[in-house]
């Protein structure tokens, strides 16, 4: 099986981008070890701190954030980073060519129940000059690499550099990421959806009627039965969609009028949208392609609807909009 290094060399990336991807992958190996030790290392449970989004930070949120920060700080090609767990961007190496955005441990509410969690990352080109928050506000189409590492029964890396999506499995013996799927591809049709149904009464009308029609199954306009899955970690739900198709959505809702969206554009939606489009799927807010959004803030949140092309497009019809042109543009 090909190693990550071998696959990256066939992609003819710049040496600098290859270096940054290796830094992220190596850091994920260390995170994988920390996650696996769990209670034995005393890393489970919450801290008394909150992140900028007002969410209580888990010990592992902070530990994994620090691990990535330290690794990226000594990578000369990383100019600055933005993390879901940091209030502000962190400026690193002035000569670096890239900006890295990450969610160090997505789905951290799953940590204490020994369920799926993962690291999500996005690499953007660094503009000339001193890095500041404005430097990060590039649409997702500008990403030069994106991916996630899933810490499950095995540790897996899904990666895109704009040349499809490759899936690697971490060999616990050699500690190498080995290529186990050279071209992930999302089936265009599906009968599986993922949504937090407990928010149903807070959704907007298009999502209300779309999900109602799925639930009607053979008795409704969709004329077939649908199955539901919800892992409560985007990284796990998107991994399932990449492996066997499906539609995943965290739509806008009015549960808290000050927080109509849940998922973060820079750390979650953009990297996952690039992976999904590169695997032949569609990723939208309901009204525009996620990758076309011009970000206004590093911690911005958005509605997300992604997955199997025909099913996402069916959902978009309920939103009164249909995207025909979802060709990957990388
Ligand atoms: O962004 C955080 C996150 O944990 C996602 O990974 C996941 O999809 C979602 O929140 C789960 O939300 P809820 O707690 O509403 O099920």
PDB file of C-alpha atoms and ligand atoms in Angstrom, residues 55 84 103 106-109 196 198-199 230 232-235 237 248 250 255 262-264 268, ligand 1:
ATOM      1  CA  UNK A  55     -18.942  26.664  24.697  1.00  0.00           C
ATOM      2  CA  UNK A  84     -12.041  27.085  16.672  1.00  0.00           C
ATOM      3  CA  UNK A 103     -11.056  22.375  14.599  1.00  0.00           C
ATOM      4  CA  UNK A 106     -14.677  18.039  16.367  1.00  0.00           C
ATOM      5  CA  UNK A 107     -17.574  16.367  18.153  1.00  0.00           C
ATOM      6  CA  UNK A 108     -15.939  16.820  21.541  1.00  0.00           C
ATOM      7  CA  UNK A 109     -19.210  16.025  23.352  1.00  0.00           C
ATOM      8  CA  UNK A 196     -30.669  16.601  14.725  1.00  0.00           C
ATOM      9  CA  UNK A 198     -34.836  17.495  18.212  1.00  0.00           C
ATOM     10  CA  UNK A 199     -34.598  20.932  16.560  1.00  0.00           C
ATOM     11  CA  UNK A 230     -26.919  11.081  13.726  1.00  0.00           C
ATOM     12  CA  UNK A 232     -23.384  14.229  16.717  1.00  0.00           C
ATOM     13  CA  UNK A 233     -19.858  14.702  15.377  1.00  0.00           C
ATOM     14  CA  UNK A 234     -19.798  16.236  11.908  1.00  0.00           C
ATOM     15  CA  UNK A 235     -16.578  14.420  11.160  1.00  0.00           C
ATOM     16  CA  UNK A 237     -21.422  11.932   9.821  1.00  0.00           C
ATOM     17  CA  UNK A 248     -26.078  15.554   6.195  1.00  0.00           C
ATOM     18  CA  UNK A 250     -27.326  21.276  10.186  1.00  0.00           C
ATOM     19  CA  UNK A 255     -33.968  28.027  18.886  1.00  0.00           C
ATOM     20  CA  UNK A 262     -24.298  25.934  14.464  1.00  0.00           C
ATOM     21  CA  UNK A 263     -21.411  24.883  12.234  1.00  0.00           C
ATOM     22  CA  UNK A 264     -18.355  27.053  11.621  1.00  0.00           C
ATOM     23  CA  UNK A 268     -15.982  22.760   9.516  1.00  0.00           C
TER      24      UNK A 268
HETATM   25  O1  LIG B   1     -19.629  21.690  15.723  1.00  0.00           O
HETATM   26  C1  LIG B   1     -19.910  20.919  16.633  1.00  0.00           C
HETATM   27  C2  LIG B   1     -20.711  19.661  16.470  1.00  0.00           C
HETATM   28  O2  LIG B   1     -20.290  18.810  17.487  1.00  0.00           O
HETATM   29  C3  LIG B   1     -20.645  18.942  15.117  1.00  0.00           C
HETATM   30  O3  LIG B   1     -19.517  18.138  14.996  1.00  0.00           O
HETATM   31  C4  LIG B   1     -21.933  18.137  15.134  1.00  0.00           C
HETATM   32  O4  LIG B   1     -22.410  17.823  13.848  1.00  0.00           O
HETATM   33  C5  LIG B   1     -22.872  19.044  15.871  1.00  0.00           C
HETATM   34  O5  LIG B   1     -22.082  19.961  16.628  1.00  0.00           O
HETATM   35  C6  LIG B   1     -23.764  18.288  16.824  1.00  0.00           C
HETATM   36  O6  LIG B   1     -24.733  19.139  17.254  1.00  0.00           O
HETATM   37  P1  LIG B   1     -25.900  18.695  18.284  1.00  0.00           P
HETATM   38  O7  LIG B   1     -25.237  18.728  19.632  1.00  0.00           O
HETATM   39  O8  LIG B   1     -26.929  19.727  18.110  1.00  0.00           O
HETATM   40  O9  LIG B   1     -26.334  17.330  17.921  1.00  0.00           O
END
